PDB file of C-alpha atoms and ligand atoms in Angstrom:
ATOM      1  CA  MET A  19     -12.757 -11.612   9.547  1.00  0.00           C
ATOM      2  CA  ARG A  20     -10.039  -9.613   7.849  1.00  0.00           C
ATOM      3  CA  LYS A  21      -6.957  -8.571   9.848  1.00  0.00           C
ATOM      4  CA  LYS A  22      -6.349  -4.741   9.817  1.00  0.00           C
ATOM      5  CA  VAL A  23      -3.231  -3.615   8.204  1.00  0.00           C
ATOM      6  CA  ILE A  24      -1.297  -0.390   8.952  1.00  0.00           C
ATOM      7  CA  ALA A  25       1.495   0.100   6.256  1.00  0.00           C
ATOM      8  CA  GLY A  26       3.906   3.036   6.436  1.00  0.00           C
ATOM      9  CA  ASN A  27       5.325   4.403   3.116  1.00  0.00           C
ATOM     10  CA  TRP A  28       8.456   6.280   3.858  1.00  0.00           C
ATOM     11  CA  LYS A  29       8.650   7.622   0.237  1.00  0.00           C
ATOM     12  CA  MET A  30      12.012   9.382  -0.333  1.00  0.00           C
ATOM     13  CA  ASN A  31      12.812  10.110   3.385  1.00  0.00           C
ATOM     14  CA  ASN A  32      15.439   8.852   5.626  1.00  0.00           C
ATOM     15  CA  ASP A  33      19.126   7.832   5.038  1.00  0.00           C
ATOM     16  CA  LEU A  34      20.380   4.944   6.592  1.00  0.00           C
ATOM     17  CA  MET A  35      20.974   6.409  10.104  1.00  0.00           C
ATOM     18  CA  GLU A  36      17.653   7.921  10.258  1.00  0.00           C
ATOM     19  CA  SER A  37      16.109   4.714   9.217  1.00  0.00           C
ATOM     20  CA  GLU A  38      17.843   2.949  11.952  1.00  0.00           C
ATOM     21  CA  LYS A  39      16.697   5.351  14.464  1.00  0.00           C
ATOM     22  CA  LEU A  40      12.858   5.255  13.324  1.00  0.00           C
ATOM     23  CA  ILE A  41      12.631   1.674  13.384  1.00  0.00           C
ATOM     24  CA  VAL A  42      14.224   1.379  16.733  1.00  0.00           C
ATOM     25  CA  GLU A  43      11.971   3.839  18.223  1.00  0.00           C
ATOM     26  CA  LEU A  44       8.908   2.149  16.634  1.00  0.00           C
ATOM     27  CA  LYS A  45      10.131  -1.388  17.934  1.00  0.00           C
ATOM     28  CA  ASN A  46      10.317   0.249  21.444  1.00  0.00           C
ATOM     29  CA  LEU A  47       6.868   1.655  21.248  1.00  0.00           C
ATOM     30  CA  LEU A  48       5.641  -1.689  19.887  1.00  0.00           C
ATOM     31  CA  GLN A  49       7.119  -3.773  22.620  1.00  0.00           C
ATOM     32  CA  ASN A  50       4.553  -2.313  25.058  1.00  0.00           C
ATOM     33  CA  GLU A  51       1.611  -2.741  22.896  1.00  0.00           C
ATOM     34  CA  LYS A  52       0.099  -5.972  21.525  1.00  0.00           C
ATOM     35  CA  PRO A  53      -1.032  -4.458  18.104  1.00  0.00           C
ATOM     36  CA  ASN A  54      -4.372  -5.611  16.906  1.00  0.00           C
ATOM     37  CA  CYS A  55      -3.076  -5.413  13.392  1.00  0.00           C
ATOM     38  CA  ASP A  56      -0.313  -6.215  10.907  1.00  0.00           C
ATOM     39  CA  VAL A  57       2.443  -3.400  10.758  1.00  0.00           C
ATOM     40  CA  ILE A  58       4.338  -2.921   7.659  1.00  0.00           C
ATOM     41  CA  ILE A  59       7.062  -0.421   6.981  1.00  0.00           C
ATOM     42  CA  CYS A  60       8.419   0.498   3.440  1.00  0.00           C
ATOM     43  CA  PRO A  61      11.703   2.331   3.640  1.00  0.00           C
ATOM     44  CA  PRO A  62      13.755   3.335   0.713  1.00  0.00           C
ATOM     45  CA  PHE A  63      15.878   0.764  -1.001  1.00  0.00           C
ATOM     46  CA  THR A  64      18.942   1.811   0.616  1.00  0.00           C
ATOM     47  CA  SER A  65      17.776   1.215   3.973  1.00  0.00           C
ATOM     48  CA  LEU A  66      15.932  -2.200   3.316  1.00  0.00           C
ATOM     49  CA  SER A  67      18.778  -4.654   4.177  1.00  0.00           C
ATOM     50  CA  GLU A  68      19.583  -2.904   7.764  1.00  0.00           C
ATOM     51  CA  ALA A  69      15.891  -2.571   8.252  1.00  0.00           C
ATOM     52  CA  SER A  70      15.419  -6.332   7.638  1.00  0.00           C
ATOM     53  CA  LYS A  71      18.059  -7.097  10.280  1.00  0.00           C
ATOM     54  CA  LEU A  72      16.321  -4.497  12.800  1.00  0.00           C
ATOM     55  CA  VAL A  73      12.619  -5.698  12.347  1.00  0.00           C
ATOM     56  CA  LYS A  74      13.741  -9.534  12.911  1.00  0.00           C
ATOM     57  CA  GLY A  75      11.955 -10.903  16.024  1.00  0.00           C
ATOM     58  CA  SER A  76       9.505  -7.877  15.939  1.00  0.00           C
ATOM     59  CA  VAL A  77       5.947  -7.689  14.774  1.00  0.00           C
ATOM     60  CA  ILE A  78       7.153  -5.379  12.115  1.00  0.00           C
ATOM     61  CA  LYS A  79       7.010  -6.546   8.352  1.00  0.00           C
ATOM     62  CA  LEU A  80       9.108  -5.120   5.639  1.00  0.00           C
ATOM     63  CA  GLY A  81       8.039  -3.853   2.203  1.00  0.00           C
ATOM     64  CA  ALA A  82       9.655  -1.974  -0.730  1.00  0.00           C
ATOM     65  CA  GLN A  83       8.217   1.067  -2.413  1.00  0.00           C
ATOM     66  CA  ASN A  84       8.754  -0.120  -6.022  1.00  0.00           C
ATOM     67  CA  MET A  85      10.489  -2.675  -8.263  1.00  0.00           C
ATOM     68  CA  TYR A  86      10.938  -3.490 -12.072  1.00  0.00           C
ATOM     69  CA  PHE A  87       9.207  -6.433 -13.731  1.00  0.00           C
ATOM     70  CA  GLU A  88      12.403  -7.854 -15.519  1.00  0.00           C
ATOM     71  CA  GLU A  89      14.471 -10.575 -13.773  1.00  0.00           C
ATOM     72  CA  SER A  90      17.742  -8.787 -14.428  1.00  0.00           C
ATOM     73  CA  GLY A  91      19.933  -7.221 -17.057  1.00  0.00           C
ATOM     74  CA  ALA A  92      20.531  -3.865 -18.742  1.00  0.00           C
ATOM     75  CA  PHE A  93      17.844  -1.653 -16.732  1.00  0.00           C
ATOM     76  CA  THR A  94      20.173   0.987 -15.127  1.00  0.00           C
ATOM     77  CA  GLY A  95      18.778   2.132 -11.969  1.00  0.00           C
ATOM     78  CA  GLU A  96      16.046  -0.486 -11.353  1.00  0.00           C
ATOM     79  CA  VAL A  97      15.622  -3.136  -8.687  1.00  0.00           C
ATOM     80  CA  SER A  98      14.223  -6.608  -9.261  1.00  0.00           C
ATOM     81  CA  ALA A  99      11.698  -8.760  -7.295  1.00  0.00           C
ATOM     82  CA  SER A 100      14.336 -11.286  -6.273  1.00  0.00           C
ATOM     83  CA  MET A 101      16.717  -8.580  -5.097  1.00  0.00           C
ATOM     84  CA  LEU A 102      13.838  -7.245  -2.870  1.00  0.00           C
ATOM     85  CA  LYS A 103      13.341 -10.788  -1.670  1.00  0.00           C
ATOM     86  CA  SER A 104      17.053 -11.250  -1.026  1.00  0.00           C
ATOM     87  CA  VAL A 105      17.052  -8.206   1.511  1.00  0.00           C
ATOM     88  CA  GLY A 106      13.955  -9.659   3.326  1.00  0.00           C
ATOM     89  CA  CYS A 107      10.890  -7.816   1.797  1.00  0.00           C
ATOM     90  CA  GLU A 108       7.681  -9.453   2.051  1.00  0.00           C
ATOM     91  CA  TYR A 109       5.560  -6.730   0.424  1.00  0.00           C
ATOM     92  CA  VAL A 110       6.074  -4.140  -2.294  1.00  0.00           C
ATOM     93  CA  ILE A 111       4.004  -1.229  -3.014  1.00  0.00           C
ATOM     94  CA  LEU A 112       3.138  -0.958  -6.687  1.00  0.00           C
ATOM     95  CA  GLY A 113       1.262   1.642  -8.815  1.00  0.00           C
ATOM     96  CA  HIS A 114       1.716   4.223  -6.311  1.00  0.00           C
ATOM     97  CA  SER A 115       0.254   7.731  -7.721  1.00  0.00           C
ATOM     98  CA  GLU A 116       3.633   9.091  -7.493  1.00  0.00           C
ATOM     99  CA  ARG A 117       5.015   6.360  -9.799  1.00  0.00           C
ATOM    100  CA  ARG A 118       2.060   6.937 -12.113  1.00  0.00           C
ATOM    101  CA  ASN A 119       1.946  10.683 -12.191  1.00  0.00           C
ATOM    102  CA  ILE A 120       5.693  11.752 -11.587  1.00  0.00           C
ATOM    103  CA  PHE A 121       7.281   8.640 -13.446  1.00  0.00           C
ATOM    104  CA  ASP A 122       4.657   7.965 -16.127  1.00  0.00           C
ATOM    105  CA  GLU A 123       3.975   4.400 -15.148  1.00  0.00           C
ATOM    106  CA  ASN A 124       0.740   3.132 -16.710  1.00  0.00           C
ATOM    107  CA  ASP A 125      -1.628   0.258 -15.999  1.00  0.00           C
ATOM    108  CA  LYS A 126       0.026  -2.083 -18.186  1.00  0.00           C
ATOM    109  CA  MET A 127       3.405  -1.691 -16.607  1.00  0.00           C
ATOM    110  CA  ILE A 128       1.855  -1.930 -13.323  1.00  0.00           C
ATOM    111  CA  ASN A 129       0.263  -5.258 -14.322  1.00  0.00           C
ATOM    112  CA  LYS A 130       3.611  -6.631 -15.286  1.00  0.00           C
ATOM    113  CA  LYS A 131       5.033  -5.521 -12.037  1.00  0.00           C
ATOM    114  CA  ILE A 132       2.248  -7.198  -9.970  1.00  0.00           C
ATOM    115  CA  LYS A 133       2.593 -10.466 -11.941  1.00  0.00           C
ATOM    116  CA  LYS A 134       6.325 -10.529 -11.480  1.00  0.00           C
ATOM    117  CA  ALA A 135       6.025  -9.662  -7.723  1.00  0.00           C
ATOM    118  CA  LEU A 136       3.629 -12.629  -7.342  1.00  0.00           C
ATOM    119  CA  SER A 137       5.825 -15.055  -9.293  1.00  0.00           C
ATOM    120  CA  ALA A 138       8.655 -13.890  -6.881  1.00  0.00           C
ATOM    121  CA  GLU A 139       6.303 -14.553  -3.768  1.00  0.00           C
ATOM    122  CA  LEU A 140       6.291 -10.913  -2.881  1.00  0.00           C
ATOM    123  CA  LYS A 141       3.009  -9.585  -1.936  1.00  0.00           C
ATOM    124  CA  PRO A 142       1.867  -6.407  -3.849  1.00  0.00           C
ATOM    125  CA  ILE A 143       0.407  -3.373  -2.060  1.00  0.00           C
ATOM    126  CA  PHE A 144      -1.494  -2.389  -5.458  1.00  0.00           C
ATOM    127  CA  CYS A 145      -2.311   1.452  -5.240  1.00  0.00           C
ATOM    128  CA  VAL A 146      -5.159   3.098  -7.082  1.00  0.00           C
ATOM    129  CA  GLY A 147      -6.742   6.596  -6.966  1.00  0.00           C
ATOM    130  CA  GLU A 148      -8.445   9.179  -8.788  1.00  0.00           C
ATOM    131  CA  LEU A 149      -7.184  12.802  -9.472  1.00  0.00           C
ATOM    132  CA  LEU A 150      -9.107  15.820  -8.077  1.00  0.00           C
ATOM    133  CA  GLU A 151     -10.421  16.741 -11.577  1.00  0.00           C
ATOM    134  CA  GLU A 152     -11.725  13.242 -12.053  1.00  0.00           C
ATOM    135  CA  ARG A 153     -13.511  13.359  -8.596  1.00  0.00           C
ATOM    136  CA  GLU A 154     -14.920  16.804  -9.573  1.00  0.00           C
ATOM    137  CA  ASN A 155     -16.066  15.642 -13.021  1.00  0.00           C
ATOM    138  CA  GLY A 156     -17.648  12.524 -11.477  1.00  0.00           C
ATOM    139  CA  THR A 157     -15.548   9.701 -13.148  1.00  0.00           C
ATOM    140  CA  THR A 158     -14.096   8.290  -9.888  1.00  0.00           C
ATOM    141  CA  LYS A 159     -15.540   4.856 -10.173  1.00  0.00           C
ATOM    142  CA  GLU A 160     -14.740   4.708 -13.822  1.00  0.00           C
ATOM    143  CA  VAL A 161     -11.102   5.558 -13.132  1.00  0.00           C
ATOM    144  CA  ILE A 162     -10.870   3.240 -10.287  1.00  0.00           C
ATOM    145  CA  LYS A 163     -12.428   0.231 -12.227  1.00  0.00           C
ATOM    146  CA  LYS A 164      -9.933   0.710 -15.066  1.00  0.00           C
ATOM    147  CA  GLN A 165      -7.051   0.861 -12.786  1.00  0.00           C
ATOM    148  CA  VAL A 166      -8.244  -2.172 -10.827  1.00  0.00           C
ATOM    149  CA  LEU A 167      -9.143  -4.316 -13.669  1.00  0.00           C
ATOM    150  CA  LYS A 168      -6.080  -3.498 -15.914  1.00  0.00           C
ATOM    151  CA  GLY A 169      -3.694  -3.859 -12.874  1.00  0.00           C
ATOM    152  CA  LEU A 170      -5.071  -7.356 -12.072  1.00  0.00           C
ATOM    153  CA  GLU A 171      -5.209  -8.622 -15.569  1.00  0.00           C
ATOM    154  CA  SER A 172      -4.545 -12.308 -15.666  1.00  0.00           C
ATOM    155  CA  VAL A 173      -4.075 -12.332 -12.031  1.00  0.00           C
ATOM    156  CA  SER A 174      -5.743 -15.532 -10.625  1.00  0.00           C
ATOM    157  CA  ALA A 175      -8.046 -16.003  -7.834  1.00  0.00           C
ATOM    158  CA  ASP A 176      -5.391 -17.869  -6.001  1.00  0.00           C
ATOM    159  CA  GLU A 177      -2.941 -15.138  -6.589  1.00  0.00           C
ATOM    160  CA  MET A 178      -5.433 -12.638  -5.153  1.00  0.00           C
ATOM    161  CA  GLN A 179      -4.792 -13.966  -1.722  1.00  0.00           C
ATOM    162  CA  SER A 180      -1.496 -12.331  -1.605  1.00  0.00           C
ATOM    163  CA  ILE A 181      -2.813  -8.905  -3.073  1.00  0.00           C
ATOM    164  CA  ILE A 182      -3.482  -6.022  -0.826  1.00  0.00           C
ATOM    165  CA  ILE A 183      -5.284  -3.062  -2.685  1.00  0.00           C
ATOM    166  CA  ALA A 184      -4.820   0.384  -1.414  1.00  0.00           C
ATOM    167  CA  TYR A 185      -7.290   3.262  -2.199  1.00  0.00           C
ATOM    168  CA  GLU A 186      -5.515   6.474  -2.305  1.00  0.00           C
ATOM    169  CA  PRO A 187      -7.373   9.555  -3.685  1.00  0.00           C
ATOM    170  CA  VAL A 188      -4.534  11.446  -5.395  1.00  0.00           C
ATOM    171  CA  TRP A 189      -6.172  14.795  -3.930  1.00  0.00           C
ATOM    172  CA  ALA A 190      -5.821  13.439  -0.466  1.00  0.00           C
ATOM    173  CA  ILE A 191      -2.148  12.598  -0.533  1.00  0.00           C
ATOM    174  CA  GLY A 192       0.203  15.004   1.245  1.00  0.00           C
ATOM    175  CA  THR A 193      -2.568  17.548   1.212  1.00  0.00           C
ATOM    176  CA  GLY A 194      -3.963  17.353   4.769  1.00  0.00           C
ATOM    177  CA  LYS A 195      -7.180  16.842   2.946  1.00  0.00           C
ATOM    178  CA  THR A 196      -8.602  13.454   3.964  1.00  0.00           C
ATOM    179  CA  ALA A 197     -11.404  11.748   2.222  1.00  0.00           C
ATOM    180  CA  THR A 198     -14.210  11.675   4.624  1.00  0.00           C
ATOM    181  CA  PRO A 199     -15.012   8.160   6.046  1.00  0.00           C
ATOM    182  CA  ALA A 200     -18.033   8.056   3.964  1.00  0.00           C
ATOM    183  CA  GLN A 201     -16.200   9.054   0.708  1.00  0.00           C
ATOM    184  CA  ALA A 202     -13.705   6.279   1.349  1.00  0.00           C
ATOM    185  CA  GLN A 203     -16.195   3.794   2.436  1.00  0.00           C
ATOM    186  CA  GLU A 204     -18.067   4.327  -0.911  1.00  0.00           C
ATOM    187  CA  VAL A 205     -14.951   3.706  -3.113  1.00  0.00           C
ATOM    188  CA  HIS A 206     -13.807   0.611  -0.939  1.00  0.00           C
ATOM    189  CA  GLU A 207     -17.224  -1.075  -1.160  1.00  0.00           C
ATOM    190  CA  PHE A 208     -17.079  -0.422  -5.025  1.00  0.00           C
ATOM    191  CA  ILE A 209     -13.831  -2.134  -5.229  1.00  0.00           C
ATOM    192  CA  ARG A 210     -15.000  -5.053  -3.173  1.00  0.00           C
ATOM    193  CA  ASP A 211     -17.899  -5.375  -5.434  1.00  0.00           C
ATOM    194  CA  LEU A 212     -15.671  -5.341  -8.606  1.00  0.00           C
ATOM    195  CA  ILE A 213     -13.604  -8.039  -7.232  1.00  0.00           C
ATOM    196  CA  GLU A 214     -16.677 -10.103  -6.206  1.00  0.00           C
ATOM    197  CA  ILE A 215     -17.951  -9.793 -10.072  1.00  0.00           C
ATOM    198  CA  GLU A 216     -14.353 -10.480 -11.429  1.00  0.00           C
ATOM    199  CA  TYR A 217     -13.452 -13.187  -9.024  1.00  0.00           C
ATOM    200  CA  SER A 218     -15.897 -14.505  -6.307  1.00  0.00           C
ATOM    201  CA  MET A 219     -17.532 -13.487  -3.156  1.00  0.00           C
ATOM    202  CA  GLU A 220     -14.806 -15.427  -1.074  1.00  0.00           C
ATOM    203  CA  VAL A 221     -11.955 -13.577  -2.851  1.00  0.00           C
ATOM    204  CA  SER A 222     -13.800 -10.244  -2.318  1.00  0.00           C
ATOM    205  CA  MET A 223     -14.495 -10.854   1.361  1.00  0.00           C
ATOM    206  CA  ASN A 224     -10.904 -11.935   1.988  1.00  0.00           C
ATOM    207  CA  LEU A 225      -9.383  -8.948   0.200  1.00  0.00           C
ATOM    208  CA  VAL A 226      -7.573  -6.307   2.346  1.00  0.00           C
ATOM    209  CA  ILE A 227      -8.290  -2.802   1.104  1.00  0.00           C
ATOM    210  CA  LEU A 228      -6.344   0.022   2.671  1.00  0.00           C
ATOM    211  CA  TYR A 229      -7.121   3.706   2.614  1.00  0.00           C
ATOM    212  CA  GLY A 230      -4.356   6.221   2.102  1.00  0.00           C
ATOM    213  CA  GLY A 231      -4.271  10.088   2.192  1.00  0.00           C
ATOM    214  CA  SER A 232      -3.452  12.170   4.920  1.00  0.00           C
ATOM    215  CA  VAL A 233      -4.260   9.563   7.533  1.00  0.00           C
ATOM    216  CA  LYS A 234      -3.339  10.837  10.959  1.00  0.00           C
ATOM    217  CA  PRO A 235      -3.767   9.517  14.592  1.00  0.00           C
ATOM    218  CA  ASP A 236      -6.710  11.752  14.821  1.00  0.00           C
ATOM    219  CA  ASN A 237      -8.702  10.463  11.750  1.00  0.00           C
ATOM    220  CA  ALA A 238      -7.362   6.952  11.793  1.00  0.00           C
ATOM    221  CA  LYS A 239     -10.087   5.404  14.047  1.00  0.00           C
ATOM    222  CA  GLN A 240     -13.026   6.961  12.075  1.00  0.00           C
ATOM    223  CA  LEU A 241     -11.803   5.925   8.966  1.00  0.00           C
ATOM    224  CA  LEU A 242     -10.854   2.305  10.034  1.00  0.00           C
ATOM    225  CA  SER A 243     -14.307   1.747  11.631  1.00  0.00           C
ATOM    226  CA  GLN A 244     -15.786   1.721   8.125  1.00  0.00           C
ATOM    227  CA  ILE A 245     -16.874  -1.783   7.175  1.00  0.00           C
ATOM    228  CA  ASP A 246     -14.737  -2.048   3.896  1.00  0.00           C
ATOM    229  CA  ILE A 247     -11.567  -0.074   5.158  1.00  0.00           C
ATOM    230  CA  ASP A 248      -9.324  -2.784   6.480  1.00  0.00           C
ATOM    231  CA  GLY A 249      -6.386  -0.522   7.233  1.00  0.00           C
ATOM    232  CA  ALA A 250      -4.277   2.299   6.141  1.00  0.00           C
ATOM    233  CA  LEU A 251      -1.289   3.209   4.025  1.00  0.00           C
ATOM    234  CA  VAL A 252       0.328   6.197   5.682  1.00  0.00           C
ATOM    235  CA  GLY A 253       2.904   8.538   4.258  1.00  0.00           C
ATOM    236  CA  GLY A 254       3.697  11.790   6.188  1.00  0.00           C
ATOM    237  CA  ALA A 255       2.497  10.578   9.548  1.00  0.00           C
ATOM    238  CA  CYS A 256       4.808   7.306   9.468  1.00  0.00           C
ATOM    239  CA  LEU A 257       7.907   9.301   9.554  1.00  0.00           C
ATOM    240  CA  LYS A 258       7.483   9.887  13.453  1.00  0.00           C
ATOM    241  CA  ALA A 259       7.300   6.892  15.562  1.00  0.00           C
ATOM    242  CA  ASP A 260       4.812   8.198  17.894  1.00  0.00           C
ATOM    243  CA  SER A 261       2.225   9.482  15.291  1.00  0.00           C
ATOM    244  CA  PHE A 262       2.590   6.048  13.380  1.00  0.00           C
ATOM    245  CA  MET A 263       1.926   4.395  16.655  1.00  0.00           C
ATOM    246  CA  GLY A 264      -0.984   6.568  17.150  1.00  0.00           C
ATOM    247  CA  ILE A 265      -2.404   5.299  13.797  1.00  0.00           C
ATOM    248  CA  ILE A 266      -1.717   1.524  14.907  1.00  0.00           C
ATOM    249  CA  LYS A 267      -3.500   2.113  18.276  1.00  0.00           C
ATOM    250  CA  GLY A 268      -6.419   3.518  16.119  1.00  0.00           C
ATOM    251  CA  ALA A 269      -6.660   0.100  14.443  1.00  0.00           C
TER     252      ALA A 269
HETATM  253  P1  13P B  29       0.202  10.906   3.122  1.00  0.00           P
HETATM  254  O1  13P B  29      -0.216  10.183   4.259  1.00  0.00           O
HETATM  255  O2  13P B  29       1.375  11.825   3.457  1.00  0.00           O
HETATM  256  O3  13P B  29      -0.964  11.804   2.436  1.00  0.00           O
HETATM  257  O4  13P B  29       0.485   9.949   2.017  1.00  0.00           O
HETATM  258  C1  13P B  29      -0.207   8.936   1.743  1.00  0.00           C
HETATM  259  C2  13P B  29       0.570   7.990   0.791  1.00  0.00           C
HETATM  260  O5  13P B  29       0.874   8.508  -0.442  1.00  0.00           O
HETATM  261  C3  13P B  29       0.840   6.756   1.078  1.00  0.00           C
HETATM  262  O6  13P B  29       1.341   5.856   0.275  1.00  0.00           O
END
């Protein structure tokens, strides 16, 4: 049985004080609940160190939103996997559509990042998703297949145990336009089948696949009740403790 995972991607929101406030509020709400899922927050780099101290002793786990694949050196503005480990991160979001589409990250680069994260014992939350035009011209599965296979190139079955895949249709991100549970389920099932073909039934059955794209407290339960949807990667709705909590309860 796969455990549900609710992850919050804060994106470029919350300075240090705002981050502390949000984490304290979330911790207070979680104290009165025994969540039936893993809870992960991914604040911006500048808040990670403090966030790591604040989540200690709570159920909240910490992730970053990006990293670079080199160990160290002349890469101005970049952050390495070992730096993220050193501030207490357990997870790292890689291949988010905003990284792909705004910062021109390609499958090859994302694959290098995934492999580096794994070698540093960080668990990648590996994002894939099609653009609106790709959905409209019927190439969704082709696009997802390419992103998944290229992103996971030379990742072993053993390493797959540390990977979470997040399906985030780009047209549903920040638009208020959620994929229907059936639309999301169809792609999740496709990804799970793909992993079974590439790896094994066991790897595919253990793989956690999150849905992301305008997940809110009022649509979370329906999405999460789909057989292949193991949780959510939440953007906008994770920036308020009570709405993030609403989604956690939905799990
Ligand atoms: P929204 O929930 O704001 O649509 O963002 C989803 C997302 O991109 C999470 O990574």
